[in-house]
C-alpha positions in Angstrom: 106.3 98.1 105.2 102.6 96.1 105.0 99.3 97.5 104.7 96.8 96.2 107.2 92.9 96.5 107.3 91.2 94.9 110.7 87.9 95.4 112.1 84.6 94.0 112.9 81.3 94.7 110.8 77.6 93.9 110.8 78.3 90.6 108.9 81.0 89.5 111.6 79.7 90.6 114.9 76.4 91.8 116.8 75.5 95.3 118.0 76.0 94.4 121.9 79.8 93.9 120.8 80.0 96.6 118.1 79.0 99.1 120.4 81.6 98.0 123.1 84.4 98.1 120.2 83.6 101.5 118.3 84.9 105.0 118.9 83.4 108.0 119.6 84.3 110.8 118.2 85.7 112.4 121.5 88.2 109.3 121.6 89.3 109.2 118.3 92.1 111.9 119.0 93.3 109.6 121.6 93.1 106.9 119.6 95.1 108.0 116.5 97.5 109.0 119.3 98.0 106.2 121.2 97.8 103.8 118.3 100.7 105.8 116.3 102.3 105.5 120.0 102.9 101.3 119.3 106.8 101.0 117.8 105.4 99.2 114.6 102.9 101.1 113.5 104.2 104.1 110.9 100.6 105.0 109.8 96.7 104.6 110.7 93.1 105.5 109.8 89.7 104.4 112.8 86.4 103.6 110.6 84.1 103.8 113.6 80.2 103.9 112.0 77.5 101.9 113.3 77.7 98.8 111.5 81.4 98.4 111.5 85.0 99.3 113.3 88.3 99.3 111.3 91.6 99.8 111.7 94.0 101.0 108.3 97.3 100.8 109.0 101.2 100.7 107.6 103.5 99.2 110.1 106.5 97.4 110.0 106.7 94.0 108.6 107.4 91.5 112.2 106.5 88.3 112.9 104.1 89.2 115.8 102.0 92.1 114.3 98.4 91.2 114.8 98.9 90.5 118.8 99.9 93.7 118.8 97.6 95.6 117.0 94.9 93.3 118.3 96.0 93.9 121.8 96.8 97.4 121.7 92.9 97.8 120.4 91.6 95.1 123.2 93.1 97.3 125.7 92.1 100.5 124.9 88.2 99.1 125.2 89.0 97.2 128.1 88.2 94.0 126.3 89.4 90.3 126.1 91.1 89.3 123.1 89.1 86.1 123.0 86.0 88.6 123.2 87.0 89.3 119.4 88.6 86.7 117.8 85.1 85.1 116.7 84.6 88.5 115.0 87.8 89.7 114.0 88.9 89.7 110.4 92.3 90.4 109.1 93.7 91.4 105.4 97.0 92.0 104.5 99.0 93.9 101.3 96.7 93.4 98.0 93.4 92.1 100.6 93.3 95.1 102.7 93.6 97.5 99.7 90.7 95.6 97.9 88.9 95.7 101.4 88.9 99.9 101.9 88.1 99.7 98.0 85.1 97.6 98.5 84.2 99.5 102.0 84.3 102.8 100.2 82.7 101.8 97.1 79.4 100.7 99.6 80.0 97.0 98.5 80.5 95.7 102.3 78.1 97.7 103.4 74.5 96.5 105.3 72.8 98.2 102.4 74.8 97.4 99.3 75.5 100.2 97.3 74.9 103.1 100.1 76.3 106.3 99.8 76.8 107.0 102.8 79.7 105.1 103.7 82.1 107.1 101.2 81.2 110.1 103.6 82.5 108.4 106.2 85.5 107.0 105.2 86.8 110.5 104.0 85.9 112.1 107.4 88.0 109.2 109.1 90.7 109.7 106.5 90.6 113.5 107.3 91.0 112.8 110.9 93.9 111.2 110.1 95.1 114.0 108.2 94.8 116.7 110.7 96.3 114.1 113.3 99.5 114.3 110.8 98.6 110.5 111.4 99.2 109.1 108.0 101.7 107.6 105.9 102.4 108.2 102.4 101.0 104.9 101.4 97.8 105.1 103.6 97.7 108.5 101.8 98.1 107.4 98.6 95.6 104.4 99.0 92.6 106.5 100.1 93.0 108.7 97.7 92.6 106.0 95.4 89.8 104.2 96.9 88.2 107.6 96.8 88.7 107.7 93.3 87.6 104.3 92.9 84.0 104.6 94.8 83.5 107.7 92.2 84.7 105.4 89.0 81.7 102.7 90.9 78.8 104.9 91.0 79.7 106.5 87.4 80.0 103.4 85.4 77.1 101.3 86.7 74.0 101.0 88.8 74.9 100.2 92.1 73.5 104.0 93.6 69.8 103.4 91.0 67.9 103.3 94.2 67.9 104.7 97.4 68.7 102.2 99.6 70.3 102.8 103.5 69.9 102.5 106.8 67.9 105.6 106.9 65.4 104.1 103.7 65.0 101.0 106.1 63.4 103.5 109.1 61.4 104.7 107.7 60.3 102.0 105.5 59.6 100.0 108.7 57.5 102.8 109.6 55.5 102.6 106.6 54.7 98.9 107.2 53.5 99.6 110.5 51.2 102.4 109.9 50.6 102.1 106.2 50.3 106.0 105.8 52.7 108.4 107.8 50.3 111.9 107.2 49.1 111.3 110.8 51.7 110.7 112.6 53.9 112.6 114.9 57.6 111.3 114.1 60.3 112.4 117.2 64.1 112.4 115.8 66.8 112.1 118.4 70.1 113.6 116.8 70.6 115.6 114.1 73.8 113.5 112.1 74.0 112.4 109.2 71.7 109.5 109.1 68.7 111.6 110.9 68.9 113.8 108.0 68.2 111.6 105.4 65.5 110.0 107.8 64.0 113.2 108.2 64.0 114.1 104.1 62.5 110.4 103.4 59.7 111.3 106.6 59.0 115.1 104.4 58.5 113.1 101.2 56.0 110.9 102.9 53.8 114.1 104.3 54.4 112.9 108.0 51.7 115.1 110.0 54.7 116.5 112.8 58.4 116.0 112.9 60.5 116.7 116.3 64.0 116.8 116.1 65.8 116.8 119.4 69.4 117.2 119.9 71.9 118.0 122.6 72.1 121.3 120.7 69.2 123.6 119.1 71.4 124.8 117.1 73.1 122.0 115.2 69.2 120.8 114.2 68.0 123.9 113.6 69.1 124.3 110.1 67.5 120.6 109.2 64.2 121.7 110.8 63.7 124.2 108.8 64.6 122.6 105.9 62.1 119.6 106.9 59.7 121.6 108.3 59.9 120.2 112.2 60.0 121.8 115.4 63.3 122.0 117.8 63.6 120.4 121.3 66.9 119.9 123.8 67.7 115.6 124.6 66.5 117.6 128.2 63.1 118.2 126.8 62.8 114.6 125.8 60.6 113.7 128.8 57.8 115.9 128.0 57.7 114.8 123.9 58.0 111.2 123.9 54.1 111.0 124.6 53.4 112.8 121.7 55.4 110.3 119.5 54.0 107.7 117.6 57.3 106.9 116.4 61.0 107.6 117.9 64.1 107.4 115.4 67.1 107.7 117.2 70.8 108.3 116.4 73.2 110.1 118.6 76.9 109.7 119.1 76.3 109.0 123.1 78.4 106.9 124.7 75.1 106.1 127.3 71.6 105.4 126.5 69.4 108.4 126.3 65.9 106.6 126.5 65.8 104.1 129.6 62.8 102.2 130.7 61.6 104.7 133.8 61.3 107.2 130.8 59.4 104.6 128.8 57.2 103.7 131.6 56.3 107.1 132.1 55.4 107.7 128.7 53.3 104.9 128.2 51.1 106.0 130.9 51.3 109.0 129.8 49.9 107.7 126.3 47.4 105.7 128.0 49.5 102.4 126.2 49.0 103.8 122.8 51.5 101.7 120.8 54.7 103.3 119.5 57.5 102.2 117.5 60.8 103.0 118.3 64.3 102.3 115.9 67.6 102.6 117.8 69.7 103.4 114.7 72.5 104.2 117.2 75.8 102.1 118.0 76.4 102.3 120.6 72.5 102.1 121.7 70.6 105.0 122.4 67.6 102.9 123.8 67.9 100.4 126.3 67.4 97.0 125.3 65.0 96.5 128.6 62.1 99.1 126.8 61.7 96.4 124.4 59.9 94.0 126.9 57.7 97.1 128.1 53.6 96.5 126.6 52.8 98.6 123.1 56.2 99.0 122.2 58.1 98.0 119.3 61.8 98.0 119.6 64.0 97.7 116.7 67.9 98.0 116.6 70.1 98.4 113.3 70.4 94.5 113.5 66.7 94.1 113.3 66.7 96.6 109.7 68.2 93.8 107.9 65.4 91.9 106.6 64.2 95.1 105.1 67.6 96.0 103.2 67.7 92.3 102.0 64.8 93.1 100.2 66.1 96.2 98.2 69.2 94.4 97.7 68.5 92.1 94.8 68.4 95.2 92.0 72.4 95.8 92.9 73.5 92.5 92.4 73.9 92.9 89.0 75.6 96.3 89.4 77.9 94.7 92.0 79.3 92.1 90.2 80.1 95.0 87.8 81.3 97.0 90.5 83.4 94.1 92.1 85.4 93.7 88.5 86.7 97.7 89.1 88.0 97.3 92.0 89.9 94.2 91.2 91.2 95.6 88.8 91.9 99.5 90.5 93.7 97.3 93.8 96.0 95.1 91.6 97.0 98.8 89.8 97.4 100.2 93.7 99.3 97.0 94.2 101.7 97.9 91.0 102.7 101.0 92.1 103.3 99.6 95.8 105.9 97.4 94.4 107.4 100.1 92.3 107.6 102.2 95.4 109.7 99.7 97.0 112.3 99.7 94.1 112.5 103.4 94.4 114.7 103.0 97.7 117.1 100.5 96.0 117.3 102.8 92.6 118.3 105.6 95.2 120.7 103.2 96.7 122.6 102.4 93.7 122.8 105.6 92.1 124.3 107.3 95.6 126.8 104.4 95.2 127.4 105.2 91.8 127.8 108.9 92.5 130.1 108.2 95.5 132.9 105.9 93.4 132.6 109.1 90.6 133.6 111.6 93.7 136.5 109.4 94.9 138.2 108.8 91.1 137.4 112.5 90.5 139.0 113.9 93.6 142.4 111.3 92.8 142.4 112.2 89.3 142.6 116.0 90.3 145.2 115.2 93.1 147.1 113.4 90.6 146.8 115.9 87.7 147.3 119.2 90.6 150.8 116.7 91.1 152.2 117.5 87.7 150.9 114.0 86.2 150.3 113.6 82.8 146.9 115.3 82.6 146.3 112.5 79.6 147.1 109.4 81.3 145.4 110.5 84.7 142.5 110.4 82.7 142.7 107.3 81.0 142.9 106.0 84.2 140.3 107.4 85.7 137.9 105.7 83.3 139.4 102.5 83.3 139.5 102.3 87.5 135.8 103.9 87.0 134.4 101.2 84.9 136.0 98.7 86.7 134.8 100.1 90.0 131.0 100.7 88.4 131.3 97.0 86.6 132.1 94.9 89.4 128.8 93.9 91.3 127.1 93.3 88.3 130.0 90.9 86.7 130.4 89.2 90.1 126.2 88.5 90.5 126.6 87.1 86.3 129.6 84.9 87.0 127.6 83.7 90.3 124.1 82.9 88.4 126.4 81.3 85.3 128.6 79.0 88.4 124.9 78.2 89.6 123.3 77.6 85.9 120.6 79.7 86.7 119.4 80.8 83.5 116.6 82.6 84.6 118.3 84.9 87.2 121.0 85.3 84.3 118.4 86.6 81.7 117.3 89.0 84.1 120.7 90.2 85.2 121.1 90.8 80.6 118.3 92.3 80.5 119.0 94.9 83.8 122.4 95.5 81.8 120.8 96.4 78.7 122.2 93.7 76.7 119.9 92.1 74.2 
């Protein structure tokens, strides 16, 4: 059995192919399925967030693995594998353990350190879960790497400031209009991410929030919390000229802001600038509004200048932070290999178990026979020590024939003999 980890992130690929490559949560019940479906794999967990796709899995070690994992994920996005292979990286055993480590500890993430991310990786594990989709190991390691991520933000620094996606928005927003208290904000979804862009907006005293959502309901408990009014993605048409500033991040397969919309709102606006951030994969705005007069497009690629500047106080933390998890994946790695003995320990104690039975059952036959009760068993220890003795004398005999002193010391030290 080998533990894989394979995927595209934000370092590795742009959002016009991220978007093509992730899975929405609709699919990811299909997905699990029809990825347990291929004859090597035993086990699997889809990472799909907006900055990367991954694939976790235990499957049986062959020599052709990766085409088939990489063509059994090319084919259910209808893409080329040559599409990928620019972007496509690919750990193995001890890598892809210290990979999920590092993922869910927010060390590969845009925003080093974010918190987010943890979130995410146990909601993917827990699909997993109810998809009876996972193997012991893949079990075993997440658990871990959740323990791990906790061990990370207890014993240093790498969570001191609030630093995400989300922080990025709205600080973006801040540099555009210097002071938020007049502004009318509209928030398309109500996830995850919109909530913490909609707490950092409250903080800043934005004059008007929106929050619109397929839903009312699903955003109604944030608005109230943030203070901001409720609209259906149907009523977007007659809000977008009220906003100075669209965030948007839905799970839509389709964009939900085209540029007829766009058009129609500027005019609306008399070509009052707005700012709009597509914090969406895949995009929620089409690319094409960007070119339109008084608007400024950006996409979750176009946030990393920002993060890069909140980085450099993590550095330190993550070097700290990078030493755990080497140290918590070569530990995973430890028990792996002690799994695998486990097998052979059954092995050899069934085969121990199995000689006891048949000189038991022939030294009852022989006793129930009227043979001396004594003798039967004096044989019955001598044929059973011979029996139990004889692999273990044959392997010495072989690694003293061979003068191989190391496998000889080892096979002493397995006997018990000093």
């Amino acid at each position: 059995m080998t533990l894989l980890a394979l995927g595209i992130n934000h370092k590795t690929a742009p959002v016009s192919l991220r978007e093509r490559i992730a899975f929405s949560p609709d699919a990811l019940g299909d997905a699990l399925h029809s990825m347990l479906a291929q004859p090597l794999v035993q086990g699997g967990v889809v990472l799909s967030t907006c900055n990367r796709t991954e694939l976790y899995l235990s499957v049986d070690e062959r020599e052709n693995q990766r085409e088939q994992v990489v063509d059994w994920l090319c084919q259910f996005h209808h893409l080329h594998p040559d599409e990928l292979k620019n972007s496509l990286y690919w750990h193995q055993d001890n890598a892809a353990v210290n990979h999920l480590m590092r993922v869910a500890s927010g060390l590969d993430s845009l925003v080093l350190g974010e918190p987010q991310i943890l979130g995410q990786v146990k909601k993917a594990f827990a699909e997993s879960q109810r998809g009876h989709s996972l193997s012991s190991e893949l079990e075993r390691l997440f658990q871990r790497s959740f323990s791990v991520a906790k061990r990370v933000r207890t014993e240093t620094d790498i969570g001191a400031s609030a630093v995400s996606v989300a922080f990025a928005a709205c600080a973006l927003a801040r540099q555009i209009f210097e002071s938020l208290v007049g502004v009318t904000v509209l928030l398309v979804g109500a996830g995850e991410t919109i909530e913490l862009v909609a707490r950092h907006l409250r903080e800043h005293q934005v004059k008007r929030m929106v929050i619109a959502n397929r839903t009312r309901e699903r955003a109604q408990a944030l608005a109230t919390e943030v203070g901001a009014e409720v609209i259906t993605l149907g009523e977007l048409d007659d809000y977008l000229a009220q906003a100075d500033i669209v965030i948007s991040s839905t799970a839509s397969t389709l964009p939900i802001i085209g540029k007829g919309m766009m058009e129609r709102t500027l005019k609306a606006r008399r070509n009052q600038p707005m700012l709009m951030v597509d914090i969406a994969v895949p995009r929620d705005i089409e690319p094409e509004v960007g070119k339109l007069p008084n608007v400024y497009l950006y996409s979750v690629d176009d946030l990393h200048a920002i993060i890069q500047h909140n980085m450099a106080q993590r550095q330190a933390a993550a070097v700290q932070a990078e030493s755990i998890v080497q140290q918590e994946s070569a530990d995973f790695m430890a028990w792996m290999r002690a799994q695998s003995a486990v097998e052979t320990i059954r092995e050899y104690r069934s085969q121990a178990d199995a000689i006891r039975a048949e000189m038991t059952a022939k030294a009852l036959t022989a006793i129930q026979q009227g043979n001396d009760v004594e003798a039967v068993l004096d044989a019955l220890t001598s044929r059973l020590t011979n029996r139990l003795i004889h692999a273990p004398t044959t392997a010495l005999q072989q690694a003293a024939r061979d003068g191989d002193l190391n496998r000889l010391h080892i096979l002493r030290d397995s006997l018990g003999l000093d």
